[in-house]
Amino acid sequence: MRIAVQADSFDPGAELTRFAAGHTDQGAIVSFSGLVRDVTGGLEAMQIEHYPGMTERAIEQIAFQAKTRWNLGDVLVIHRYGSLTVGEIIMMVATTAPHRTDAFEAAEYLMDYLKSRAPFWKKEVTSQSADWVAAKDEDEDALSRWDGS
Amino acid sequence: MRIAVQADSFDPGAELTRFAAGHTDQGAIVSFSGLVRDVTGGLEAMQIEHYPGMTERAIEQIAFQAKTRWNLGDVLVIHRYGSLTVGEIIMMVATTAPHRTDAFEAAEYLMDYLKSRAPFWKKEVTSQSADWVAAKDEDEDALSRWDGS
Amino acid sequence: MKLQVMYFAWLRERIGQGSEQVETDAATVAELVAELRTREARYDLAFSDLSAVRVAIDQELTDLDASLDGAREVAFFPPMTGG
Amino acid sequence: MKLQVMYFAWLRERIGQGSEQVETDAATVAELVAELRTREARYDLAFSDLSAVRVAIDQELTDLDASLDGAREVAFFPPMTGG
């Protein structure tokens, strides 16, 4: 399990190559990469604040929950903080599993929990404004699908 | 949209890097990589037969269906044929989308359809035997979740 | 009519060849299968369990009831196991 | 007791600092918030809508009713928006 919280950029492809190389006994590898997207137009920067110390712990807990819940080989989570521009990589998760369904579901679970339970906050800066991104109801709703089963 | 049916091996990480580079306007990139796994022990080779000509068409149709169904930026499908050994890459799909749910669902849909509707057949060769892999009921069942909605 | 008939995976192995030209008057895939089965034991064996046989006409998946009208290429194979 | 109190995102901006040492006898997070709000207008403003405030004690998510017994670090922040 590798968890990295970092300011530095990274290449999700290079990370996937490294992650996959260690897991040739697993049949399925799923990756998710999140990039800065200019939704409204005019985005100059996406600033990401986090809570050093807690961030790593929170991600570790989420990853352990995923490993308890699904038959997984390994988990990778990389999340950046600092000032990013449009098109830049924000974060990545990857999972390996014997079967594709486990790898897919665990990756979606990790994403849903990272979105709403890991201490990161995004701020969108344009030439006109600098606004904290509001949490979306749909992201909170996404968590509920993992309840109880 | 890039669809490749090939004998040559490839690096899913390098493919992801190339795929992602063209889509910095999309927020979400999901990839799935399938590797040869030695389920029973003693696997010497996984031989993959396909139906040249039909294979590309079938994959193209599946990819178009995915693009109709979800809000996707792009789709990548690479599938190998020939004789592969344990740990080797068999195939990869990747999707880009503005939102993660579309990218995830479309990648799972592509996988479910590729498994059961693209003309590939796998044969597992050990020192004792050479058996065609039987289609699994669960793979056929997986398709039914995409019905009707 | 003249059809290019193709076989894949264990159908290919049981029949002993990957493709052949077949001269037939069969109107449907099922009629073509019935005709092939009368030819030789290897065909009869290959097609003994039709629930395990899938078919494509001109590279499009279809079923045993499909008409061969206008068909040029008919392929028989077991359920796919790609991915 | 002495607590390290931390603020993130717009809570940090409204309060004007990322962390501070607070000497308090508050038994719960809610009591601590009430105490902070009486201090200065900037705290009162920052905590005016508690439905938009999340809290962690010693780096574990919890809620406003949580006891401060044994706590060393309390953090306030808006709903997370990572990923």
GROMACS .gro file of C-alpha atoms in nm:
model
  464
    1MET     CA    1   0.000   0.000   0.000
    2ARG     CA    2   0.147   0.335  -0.099
    3ILE     CA    3  -0.008   0.663   0.011
    4ALA     CA    4   0.151   0.990  -0.091
    5VAL     CA    5   0.037   1.343  -0.010
    6GLN     CA    6   0.262   1.575  -0.203
    7ALA     CA    7   0.299   1.915  -0.368
    8ASP     CA    8   0.496   1.774  -0.660
    9SER     CA    9   0.332   1.684  -0.986
   10PHE     CA   10   0.347   1.324  -1.107
   11ASP     CA   11   0.272   1.117  -1.416
   12PRO     CA   12  -0.019   0.879  -1.355
   13GLY     CA   13   0.106   0.657  -1.637
   14ALA     CA   14   0.449   0.619  -1.480
   15GLU     CA   15   0.283   0.550  -1.145
   16LEU     CA   16   0.058   0.288  -1.303
   17THR     CA   17   0.359   0.116  -1.465
   18ARG     CA   18   0.537   0.100  -1.129
   19PHE     CA   19   0.225  -0.013  -0.943
   20ALA     CA   20   0.141  -0.284  -1.199
   21ALA     CA   21   0.497  -0.417  -1.206
   22GLY     CA   22   0.471  -0.529  -0.846
   23HIS     CA   23   0.145  -0.714  -0.895
   24THR     CA   24   0.168  -0.960  -1.179
   25ASP     CA   25  -0.019  -1.216  -0.965
   26GLN     CA   26  -0.333  -1.001  -0.977
   27GLY     CA   27  -0.561  -1.021  -1.278
   28ALA     CA   28  -0.716  -0.675  -1.261
   29ILE     CA   29  -0.576  -0.326  -1.218
   30VAL     CA   30  -0.801  -0.019  -1.207
   31SER     CA   31  -0.677   0.338  -1.195
   32PHE     CA   32  -0.852   0.670  -1.155
   33SER     CA   33  -0.681   1.001  -1.229
   34GLY     CA   34  -0.836   1.337  -1.150
   35LEU     CA   35  -0.731   1.646  -1.345
   36VAL     CA   36  -0.800   2.017  -1.289
   37ARG     CA   37  -1.088   2.107  -1.516
   38ASP     CA   38  -1.197   2.457  -1.611
   39VAL     CA   39  -1.571   2.428  -1.554
   40THR     CA   40  -1.675   2.791  -1.575
   41GLY     CA   41  -1.397   2.928  -1.797
   42GLY     CA   42  -1.118   3.160  -1.689
   43LEU     CA   43  -0.978   2.936  -1.417
   44GLU     CA   44  -0.627   3.057  -1.335
   45ALA     CA   45  -0.545   2.823  -1.051
   46MET     CA   46  -0.687   2.548  -0.836
   47GLN     CA   47  -0.548   2.581  -0.485
   48ILE     CA   48  -0.563   2.275  -0.266
   49GLU     CA   49  -0.526   2.308   0.111
   50HIS     CA   50  -0.493   2.007   0.337
   51TYR     CA   51  -0.443   1.914   0.702
   52PRO     CA   52  -0.089   1.775   0.725
   53GLY     CA   53  -0.074   1.467   0.944
   54MET     CA   54  -0.445   1.403   0.944
   55THR     CA   55  -0.454   1.370   0.565
   56GLU     CA   56  -0.226   1.067   0.555
   57ARG     CA   57  -0.409   0.903   0.848
   58ALA     CA   58  -0.751   0.958   0.693
   59ILE     CA   59  -0.643   0.815   0.356
   60GLU     CA   60  -0.480   0.518   0.528
   61GLN     CA   61  -0.802   0.442   0.715
   62ILE     CA   62  -1.006   0.464   0.395
   63ALA     CA   63  -0.759   0.232   0.217
   64PHE     CA   64  -0.772  -0.020   0.503
   65GLN     CA   65  -1.151  -0.018   0.493
   66ALA     CA   66  -1.136  -0.093   0.121
   67LYS     CA   67  -0.894  -0.381   0.181
   68THR     CA   68  -1.128  -0.525   0.443
   69ARG     CA   69  -1.427  -0.497   0.221
   70TRP     CA   70  -1.293  -0.632  -0.107
   71ASN     CA   71  -1.045  -0.900  -0.208
   72LEU     CA   72  -0.764  -0.665  -0.308
   73GLY     CA   73  -0.398  -0.712  -0.384
   74ASP     CA   74  -0.284  -0.357  -0.329
   75VAL     CA   75  -0.391   0.005  -0.313
   76LEU     CA   76  -0.220   0.322  -0.434
   77VAL     CA   77  -0.331   0.675  -0.345
   78ILE     CA   78  -0.150   0.993  -0.449
   79HIS     CA   79  -0.304   1.334  -0.374
   80ARG     CA   80  -0.147   1.671  -0.436
   81TYR     CA   81  -0.183   2.001  -0.254
   82GLY     CA   82  -0.074   2.354  -0.343
   83SER     CA   83  -0.147   2.563  -0.651
   84LEU     CA   84  -0.238   2.376  -0.970
   85THR     CA   85  -0.334   2.492  -1.319
   86VAL     CA   86  -0.588   2.363  -1.570
   87GLY     CA   87  -0.512   2.016  -1.703
   88GLU     CA   88  -0.275   1.932  -1.419
   89ILE     CA   89  -0.307   1.606  -1.232
   90ILE     CA   90  -0.471   1.644  -0.887
   91MET     CA   91  -0.477   1.289  -0.762
   92MET     CA   92  -0.480   0.924  -0.850
   93VAL     CA   93  -0.600   0.601  -0.697
   94ALA     CA   94  -0.523   0.251  -0.820
   95THR     CA   95  -0.624  -0.094  -0.705
   96THR     CA   96  -0.524  -0.448  -0.795
   97ALA     CA   97  -0.743  -0.751  -0.738
   98PRO     CA   98  -0.784  -1.107  -0.864
   99HIS     CA   99  -1.120  -1.007  -1.016
  100ARG     CA  100  -1.224  -0.694  -1.201
  101THR     CA  101  -1.536  -0.623  -0.997
  102ASP     CA  102  -1.337  -0.592  -0.675
  103ALA     CA  103  -1.079  -0.365  -0.838
  104PHE     CA  104  -1.350  -0.139  -0.985
  105GLU     CA  105  -1.567  -0.118  -0.674
  106ALA     CA  106  -1.274  -0.055  -0.442
  107ALA     CA  107  -1.144   0.226  -0.667
  108GLU     CA  108  -1.487   0.391  -0.670
  109TYR     CA  109  -1.517   0.351  -0.293
  110LEU     CA  110  -1.175   0.511  -0.243
  111MET     CA  111  -1.277   0.802  -0.467
  112ASP     CA  112  -1.609   0.855  -0.292
  113TYR     CA  113  -1.444   0.859   0.050
  114LEU     CA  114  -1.145   1.069  -0.053
  115LYS     CA  115  -1.382   1.331  -0.197
  116SER     CA  116  -1.576   1.380   0.124
  117ARG     CA  117  -1.375   1.234   0.413
  118ALA     CA  118  -1.011   1.321   0.353
  119PRO     CA  119  -0.917   1.672   0.472
  120PHE     CA  120  -0.863   1.853   0.142
  121TRP     CA  121  -1.024   2.180   0.038
  122LYS     CA  122  -1.020   2.325  -0.311
  123LYS     CA  123  -1.027   2.691  -0.405
  124GLU     CA  124  -1.086   2.810  -0.761
  125VAL     CA  125  -0.903   3.128  -0.855
  126THR     CA  126  -0.999   3.334  -1.161
  127SER     CA  127  -0.896   3.689  -1.250
  128GLN     CA  128  -1.221   3.802  -1.086
  129SER     CA  129  -1.260   3.583  -0.783
  130ALA     CA  130  -1.123   3.319  -0.548
  131ASP     CA  131  -1.393   3.083  -0.425
  132TRP     CA  132  -1.381   2.777  -0.209
  133VAL     CA  133  -1.542   2.487  -0.390
  134ALA     CA  134  -1.867   2.391  -0.217
  135ALA     CA  135  -1.919   2.028  -0.119
  136LYS     CA  136  -2.175   1.866  -0.347
  137ASP     CA  137  -2.479   1.679  -0.222
  138GLU     CA  138  -2.415   1.417  -0.489
  139ASP     CA  139  -2.072   1.345  -0.338
  140GLU     CA  140  -2.228   1.291   0.003
  141ASP     CA  141  -2.499   1.078  -0.160
  142ALA     CA  142  -2.231   0.871  -0.331
  143LEU     CA  143  -2.109   0.755   0.010
  144SER     CA  144  -2.447   0.617   0.106
  145ARG     CA  145  -2.431   0.346  -0.160
  146TRP     CA  146  -2.158   0.175   0.043
  147ASP     CA  147  -2.369   0.161   0.358
  148GLY     CA  148  -2.490  -0.159   0.508
  149SER     CA  149  -2.386  -0.408   0.242
  150MET     CA  150  -1.119   0.684  -2.992
  151ARG     CA  151  -0.836   0.436  -3.035
  152ILE     CA  152  -0.899   0.063  -3.074
  153ALA     CA  153  -0.607  -0.173  -3.119
  154VAL     CA  154  -0.614  -0.551  -3.159
  155GLN     CA  155  -0.255  -0.666  -3.158
  156ALA     CA  156  -0.014  -0.949  -3.084
  157ASP     CA  157   0.249  -0.716  -2.942
  158SER     CA  158   0.282  -0.651  -2.573
  159PHE     CA  159   0.236  -0.296  -2.444
  160ASP     CA  160   0.284  -0.095  -2.127
  161PRO     CA  161  -0.051   0.018  -1.982
  162GLY     CA  162   0.125   0.301  -1.799
  163ALA     CA  163   0.277   0.438  -2.119
  164GLU     CA  164  -0.062   0.405  -2.289
  165LEU     CA  165  -0.231   0.588  -2.000
  166THR     CA  166   0.023   0.871  -2.021
  167ARG     CA  167  -0.040   0.911  -2.394
  168PHE     CA  168  -0.418   0.885  -2.355
  169ALA     CA  169  -0.429   1.136  -2.068
  170ALA     CA  170  -0.208   1.386  -2.251
  171GLY     CA  171  -0.473   1.441  -2.514
  172HIS     CA  172  -0.753   1.504  -2.266
  173THR     CA  173  -0.659   1.771  -2.019
  174ASP     CA  174  -1.008   1.919  -2.057
  175GLN     CA  175  -1.159   1.610  -1.894
  176GLY     CA  176  -1.165   1.583  -1.517
  177ALA     CA  177  -1.168   1.206  -1.483
  178ILE     CA  178  -0.965   0.926  -1.639
  179VAL     CA  179  -1.031   0.562  -1.554
  180SER     CA  180  -0.821   0.271  -1.676
  181PHE     CA  181  -0.856  -0.102  -1.647
  182SER     CA  182  -0.572  -0.343  -1.721
  183GLY     CA  183  -0.614  -0.719  -1.734
  184LEU     CA  184  -0.315  -0.946  -1.672
  185VAL     CA  185  -0.269  -1.320  -1.720
  186ARG     CA  186  -0.321  -1.479  -1.381
  187ASP     CA  187  -0.223  -1.830  -1.279
  188VAL     CA  188  -0.543  -1.941  -1.109
  189THR     CA  189  -0.483  -2.314  -1.072
  190GLY     CA  190  -0.100  -2.318  -1.065
  191GLY     CA  191   0.125  -2.447  -1.340
  192LEU     CA  192  -0.004  -2.222  -1.616
  193GLU     CA  193   0.252  -2.220  -1.895
  194ALA     CA  194   0.069  -2.009  -2.147
  195MET     CA  195  -0.256  -1.829  -2.210
  196GLN     CA  196  -0.341  -1.851  -2.579
  197ILE     CA  197  -0.585  -1.599  -2.714
  198GLU     CA  198  -0.761  -1.660  -3.043
  199HIS     CA  199  -0.971  -1.394  -3.213
  200TYR     CA  200  -1.174  -1.334  -3.527
  201PRO     CA  201  -0.974  -1.083  -3.733
  202GLY     CA  202  -1.196  -0.818  -3.885
  203MET     CA  203  -1.495  -0.888  -3.665
  204THR     CA  204  -1.297  -0.816  -3.348
  205GLU     CA  205  -1.228  -0.454  -3.437
  206ARG     CA  206  -1.588  -0.400  -3.550
  207ALA     CA  207  -1.735  -0.553  -3.237
  208ILE     CA  208  -1.513  -0.342  -3.009
  209GLU     CA  209  -1.594  -0.029  -3.207
  210GLN     CA  210  -1.966  -0.093  -3.167
  211ILE     CA  211  -1.927  -0.146  -2.793
  212ALA     CA  212  -1.725   0.175  -2.763
  213PHE     CA  213  -1.986   0.372  -2.960
  214GLN     CA  214  -2.261   0.238  -2.735
  215ALA     CA  215  -2.063   0.357  -2.433
  216LYS     CA  216  -2.021   0.703  -2.587
  217THR     CA  217  -2.394   0.724  -2.650
  218ARG     CA  218  -2.479   0.618  -2.301
  219TRP     CA  219  -2.239   0.831  -2.096
  220ASN     CA  220  -2.092   1.177  -2.126
  221LEU     CA  221  -1.743   1.070  -2.231
  222GLY     CA  222  -1.445   1.250  -2.372
  223ASP     CA  223  -1.266   0.955  -2.524
  224VAL     CA  224  -1.228   0.579  -2.517
  225LEU     CA  225  -0.921   0.358  -2.553
  226VAL     CA  226  -0.931  -0.020  -2.602
  227ILE     CA  227  -0.625  -0.240  -2.658
  228HIS     CA  228  -0.662  -0.618  -2.668
  229ARG     CA  229  -0.391  -0.870  -2.746
  230TYR     CA  230  -0.406  -1.211  -2.910
  231GLY     CA  231  -0.150  -1.490  -2.939
  232SER     CA  232   0.045  -1.675  -2.671
  233LEU     CA  233   0.094  -1.494  -2.339
  234THR     CA  234   0.263  -1.596  -2.014
  235VAL     CA  235   0.171  -1.535  -1.650
  236GLY     CA  236   0.182  -1.170  -1.547
  237GLU     CA  237   0.166  -1.041  -1.905
  238ILE     CA  238  -0.081  -0.773  -2.001
  239ILE     CA  239  -0.385  -0.907  -2.190
  240MET     CA  240  -0.585  -0.594  -2.249
  241MET     CA  241  -0.665  -0.243  -2.135
  242VAL     CA  242  -0.955  -0.004  -2.153
  243ALA     CA  243  -0.950   0.364  -2.058
  244THR     CA  244  -1.213   0.635  -2.054
  245THR     CA  245  -1.212   1.009  -1.998
  246ALA     CA  246  -1.513   1.209  -1.883
  247PRO     CA  247  -1.595   1.538  -1.717
  248HIS     CA  248  -1.723   1.345  -1.412
  249ARG     CA  249  -1.585   1.038  -1.239
  250THR     CA  250  -1.909   0.840  -1.234
  251ASP     CA  251  -1.933   0.843  -1.614
  252ALA     CA  252  -1.569   0.742  -1.654
  253PHE     CA  253  -1.607   0.454  -1.407
  254GLU     CA  254  -1.939   0.322  -1.537
  255ALA     CA  255  -1.832   0.339  -1.901
  256ALA     CA  256  -1.509   0.150  -1.824
  257GLU     CA  257  -1.705  -0.123  -1.644
  258TYR     CA  258  -1.955  -0.140  -1.928
  259LEU     CA  259  -1.673  -0.174  -2.183
  260MET     CA  260  -1.519  -0.455  -1.977
  261ASP     CA  261  -1.846  -0.641  -1.936
  262TYR     CA  262  -1.918  -0.627  -2.307
  263LEU     CA  263  -1.563  -0.705  -2.418
  264LYS     CA  264  -1.564  -1.015  -2.195
  265SER     CA  265  -1.874  -1.166  -2.350
  266ARG     CA  266  -1.941  -0.995  -2.684
  267ALA     CA  267  -1.606  -0.940  -2.852
  268PRO     CA  268  -1.482  -1.248  -3.042
  269PHE     CA  269  -1.190  -1.359  -2.826
  270TRP     CA  270  -1.133  -1.706  -2.685
  271LYS     CA  271  -0.881  -1.799  -2.422
  272LYS     CA  272  -0.704  -2.131  -2.380
  273GLU     CA  273  -0.504  -2.219  -2.072
  274VAL     CA  274  -0.201  -2.440  -2.136
  275THR     CA  275  -0.026  -2.629  -1.855
  276SER     CA  276   0.226  -2.914  -1.882
  277GLN     CA  277  -0.069  -3.153  -1.839
  278SER     CA  278  -0.347  -2.994  -2.040
  279ALA     CA  279  -0.472  -2.732  -2.280
  280ASP     CA  280  -0.826  -2.621  -2.199
  281TRP     CA  281  -1.048  -2.356  -2.349
  282VAL     CA  282  -1.166  -2.121  -2.077
  283ALA     CA  283  -1.540  -2.165  -2.020
  284ALA     CA  284  -1.762  -1.859  -2.029
  285LYS     CA  285  -1.878  -1.770  -1.679
  286ASP     CA  286  -2.242  -1.720  -1.587
  287GLU     CA  287  -2.133  -1.422  -1.376
  288ASP     CA  288  -1.992  -1.253  -1.687
  289GLU     CA  289  -2.320  -1.298  -1.869
  290ASP     CA  290  -2.504  -1.175  -1.558
  291ALA     CA  291  -2.279  -0.867  -1.547
  292LEU     CA  292  -2.424  -0.757  -1.882
  293SER     CA  293  -2.779  -0.759  -1.751
  294ARG     CA  294  -2.710  -0.470  -1.514
  295TRP     CA  295  -2.684  -0.239  -1.815
  296ASP     CA  296  -3.025  -0.337  -1.949
  297GLY     CA  297  -3.312  -0.100  -1.962
  298SER     CA  298  -3.172   0.199  -1.779
  299MET     CA  299  -2.501  -2.009  -5.285
  300LYS     CA  300  -2.135  -2.007  -5.184
  301LEU     CA  301  -2.055  -1.927  -4.822
  302GLN     CA  302  -1.728  -1.871  -4.643
  303VAL     CA  303  -1.778  -2.070  -4.321
  304MET     CA  304  -1.541  -2.009  -4.030
  305TYR     CA  305  -1.479  -2.195  -3.705
  306PHE     CA  306  -1.306  -2.068  -3.391
  307ALA     CA  307  -1.169  -2.210  -3.066
  308TRP     CA  308  -1.285  -2.566  -2.990
  309LEU     CA  309  -1.522  -2.565  -3.289
  310ARG     CA  310  -1.220  -2.507  -3.510
  311GLU     CA  311  -1.029  -2.783  -3.332
  312ARG     CA  312  -1.312  -3.037  -3.351
  313ILE     CA  313  -1.383  -2.967  -3.715
  314GLY     CA  314  -1.014  -2.959  -3.792
  315GLN     CA  315  -1.000  -2.640  -3.995
  316GLY     CA  316  -1.050  -2.268  -3.950
  317SER     CA  317  -1.254  -2.197  -4.260
  318GLU     CA  318  -1.392  -2.350  -4.573
  319GLN     CA  319  -1.609  -2.266  -4.871
  320VAL     CA  320  -1.951  -2.428  -4.850
  321GLU     CA  321  -2.197  -2.460  -5.137
  322THR     CA  322  -2.544  -2.471  -4.983
  323ASP     CA  323  -2.911  -2.393  -5.033
  324ALA     CA  324  -2.978  -2.356  -4.660
  325ALA     CA  325  -3.214  -2.068  -4.585
  326THR     CA  326  -3.114  -2.020  -4.223
  327VAL     CA  327  -2.812  -2.079  -4.002
  328ALA     CA  328  -2.994  -2.370  -3.837
  329GLU     CA  329  -3.043  -2.535  -4.176
  330LEU     CA  330  -2.675  -2.487  -4.256
  331VAL     CA  331  -2.579  -2.649  -3.925
  332ALA     CA  332  -2.814  -2.942  -3.993
  333GLU     CA  333  -2.656  -2.986  -4.336
  334LEU     CA  334  -2.301  -2.974  -4.200
  335ARG     CA  335  -2.387  -3.232  -3.932
  336THR     CA  336  -2.490  -3.485  -4.194
  337ARG     CA  337  -2.155  -3.452  -4.369
  338GLU     CA  338  -1.910  -3.612  -4.130
  339ALA     CA  339  -1.887  -3.721  -3.769
  340ARG     CA  340  -1.650  -3.431  -3.680
  341TYR     CA  341  -1.917  -3.178  -3.774
  342ASP     CA  342  -2.185  -3.375  -3.594
  343LEU     CA  343  -1.967  -3.380  -3.279
  344ALA     CA  344  -1.877  -3.009  -3.302
  345PHE     CA  345  -2.241  -2.908  -3.328
  346SER     CA  346  -2.378  -3.166  -3.082
  347ASP     CA  347  -2.456  -2.903  -2.814
  348LEU     CA  348  -2.599  -2.599  -2.988
  349SER     CA  349  -2.648  -2.411  -2.661
  350ALA     CA  350  -2.266  -2.378  -2.657
  351VAL     CA  351  -2.246  -2.243  -3.012
  352ARG     CA  352  -2.258  -1.876  -3.109
  353VAL     CA  353  -2.289  -1.750  -3.464
  354ALA     CA  354  -2.201  -1.439  -3.665
  355ILE     CA  355  -2.314  -1.355  -4.017
  356ASP     CA  356  -2.082  -1.120  -4.201
  357GLN     CA  357  -1.908  -1.040  -3.871
  358GLU     CA  358  -2.225  -0.942  -3.682
  359LEU     CA  359  -2.346  -1.155  -3.392
  360THR     CA  360  -2.680  -1.318  -3.463
  361ASP     CA  361  -2.859  -1.643  -3.378
  362LEU     CA  362  -2.936  -1.982  -3.527
  363ASP     CA  363  -3.272  -1.868  -3.664
  364ALA     CA  364  -3.114  -1.596  -3.874
  365SER     CA  365  -3.168  -1.597  -4.249
  366LEU     CA  366  -2.870  -1.658  -4.476
  367ASP     CA  367  -3.017  -1.437  -4.744
  368GLY     CA  368  -2.732  -1.225  -4.882
  369ALA     CA  369  -2.478  -1.372  -4.642
  370ARG     CA  370  -2.120  -1.418  -4.754
  371GLU     CA  371  -1.944  -1.521  -4.432
  372VAL     CA  372  -2.084  -1.734  -4.149
  373ALA     CA  373  -1.878  -1.798  -3.836
  374PHE     CA  374  -1.935  -2.050  -3.557
  375PHE     CA  375  -1.767  -2.029  -3.217
  376PRO     CA  376  -1.818  -2.092  -2.846
  377PRO     CA  377  -1.924  -1.816  -2.606
  378MET     CA  378  -1.657  -1.548  -2.600
  379THR     CA  379  -1.409  -1.525  -2.317
  380GLY     CA  380  -1.210  -1.209  -2.384
  381GLY     CA  381  -1.116  -0.927  -2.154
  382MET     CA  382  -0.663   2.269   2.971
  383LYS     CA  383  -0.448   2.386   2.680
  384LEU     CA  384  -0.566   2.297   2.330
  385GLN     CA  385  -0.406   2.343   1.992
  386VAL     CA  386  -0.695   2.474   1.781
  387MET     CA  387  -0.666   2.468   1.401
  388TYR     CA  388  -0.870   2.625   1.123
  389PHE     CA  389  -0.876   2.534   0.754
  390ALA     CA  390  -1.010   2.679   0.428
  391TRP     CA  391  -1.263   2.959   0.476
  392LEU     CA  392  -1.269   2.908   0.853
  393ARG     CA  393  -0.897   2.987   0.855
  394GLU     CA  394  -0.954   3.291   0.633
  395ARG     CA  395  -1.242   3.429   0.841
  396ILE     CA  396  -1.063   3.378   1.169
  397GLY     CA  397  -0.741   3.510   1.019
  398GLN     CA  398  -0.504   3.239   1.140
  399GLY     CA  399  -0.439   2.871   1.086
  400SER     CA  400  -0.386   2.770   1.447
  401GLU     CA  401  -0.363   2.899   1.800
  402GLN     CA  402  -0.324   2.777   2.154
  403VAL     CA  403  -0.647   2.804   2.353
  404GLU     CA  404  -0.679   2.779   2.731
  405THR     CA  405  -1.028   2.649   2.805
  406ASP     CA  406  -1.245   2.451   3.044
  407ALA     CA  407  -1.495   2.353   2.774
  408ALA     CA  408  -1.612   1.992   2.814
  409THR     CA  409  -1.727   1.945   2.456
  410VAL     CA  410  -1.649   2.079   2.112
  411ALA     CA  411  -1.980   2.267   2.116
  412GLU     CA  412  -1.881   2.441   2.441
  413LEU     CA  413  -1.545   2.535   2.290
  414VAL     CA  414  -1.721   2.682   1.985
  415ALA     CA  415  -1.959   2.880   2.208
  416GLU     CA  416  -1.662   3.013   2.404
  417LEU     CA  417  -1.472   3.114   2.089
  418ARG     CA  418  -1.778   3.292   1.950
  419THR     CA  419  -1.795   3.522   2.253
  420ARG     CA  420  -1.435   3.628   2.201
  421GLU     CA  421  -1.444   3.838   1.885
  422ALA     CA  422  -1.672   3.908   1.589
  423ARG     CA  423  -1.444   3.714   1.349
  424TYR     CA  424  -1.500   3.392   1.547
  425ASP     CA  425  -1.871   3.461   1.575
  426LEU     CA  426  -1.890   3.506   1.197
  427ALA     CA  427  -1.681   3.199   1.121
  428PHE     CA  428  -1.901   2.978   1.336
  429SER     CA  429  -2.233   3.139   1.245
  430ASP     CA  430  -2.351   2.840   1.040
  431LEU     CA  431  -2.251   2.525   1.226
  432SER     CA  432  -2.409   2.298   0.965
  433ALA     CA  433  -2.117   2.402   0.743
  434VAL     CA  434  -1.851   2.323   1.003
  435ARG     CA  435  -1.676   1.987   1.045
  436VAL     CA  436  -1.452   1.900   1.337
  437ALA     CA  437  -1.164   1.665   1.412
  438ILE     CA  438  -1.017   1.585   1.753
  439ASP     CA  439  -0.655   1.470   1.741
  440GLN     CA  440  -0.689   1.421   1.366
  441GLU     CA  441  -0.996   1.197   1.381
  442LEU     CA  442  -1.327   1.319   1.240
  443THR     CA  443  -1.591   1.361   1.507
  444ASP     CA  444  -1.887   1.589   1.579
  445LEU     CA  445  -1.977   1.891   1.783
  446ASP     CA  446  -2.111   1.685   2.073
  447ALA     CA  447  -1.776   1.510   2.121
  448SER     CA  448  -1.604   1.534   2.456
  449LEU     CA  449  -1.273   1.723   2.479
  450ASP     CA  450  -1.152   1.492   2.754
  451GLY     CA  451  -0.787   1.412   2.682
  452ALA     CA  452  -0.790   1.613   2.356
  453ARG     CA  453  -0.474   1.795   2.247
  454GLU     CA  454  -0.565   1.917   1.899
  455VAL     CA  455  -0.904   2.034   1.773
  456ALA     CA  456  -0.952   2.130   1.410
  457PHE     CA  457  -1.242   2.313   1.244
  458PHE     CA  458  -1.304   2.315   0.871
  459PRO     CA  459  -1.576   2.317   0.605
  460PRO     CA  460  -1.694   1.994   0.437
  461MET     CA  461  -1.406   1.838   0.250
  462THR     CA  462  -1.374   1.874  -0.126
  463GLY     CA  463  -1.078   1.657  -0.222
  464GLY     CA  464  -1.042   1.403  -0.496
   0.00000   0.00000   0.00000
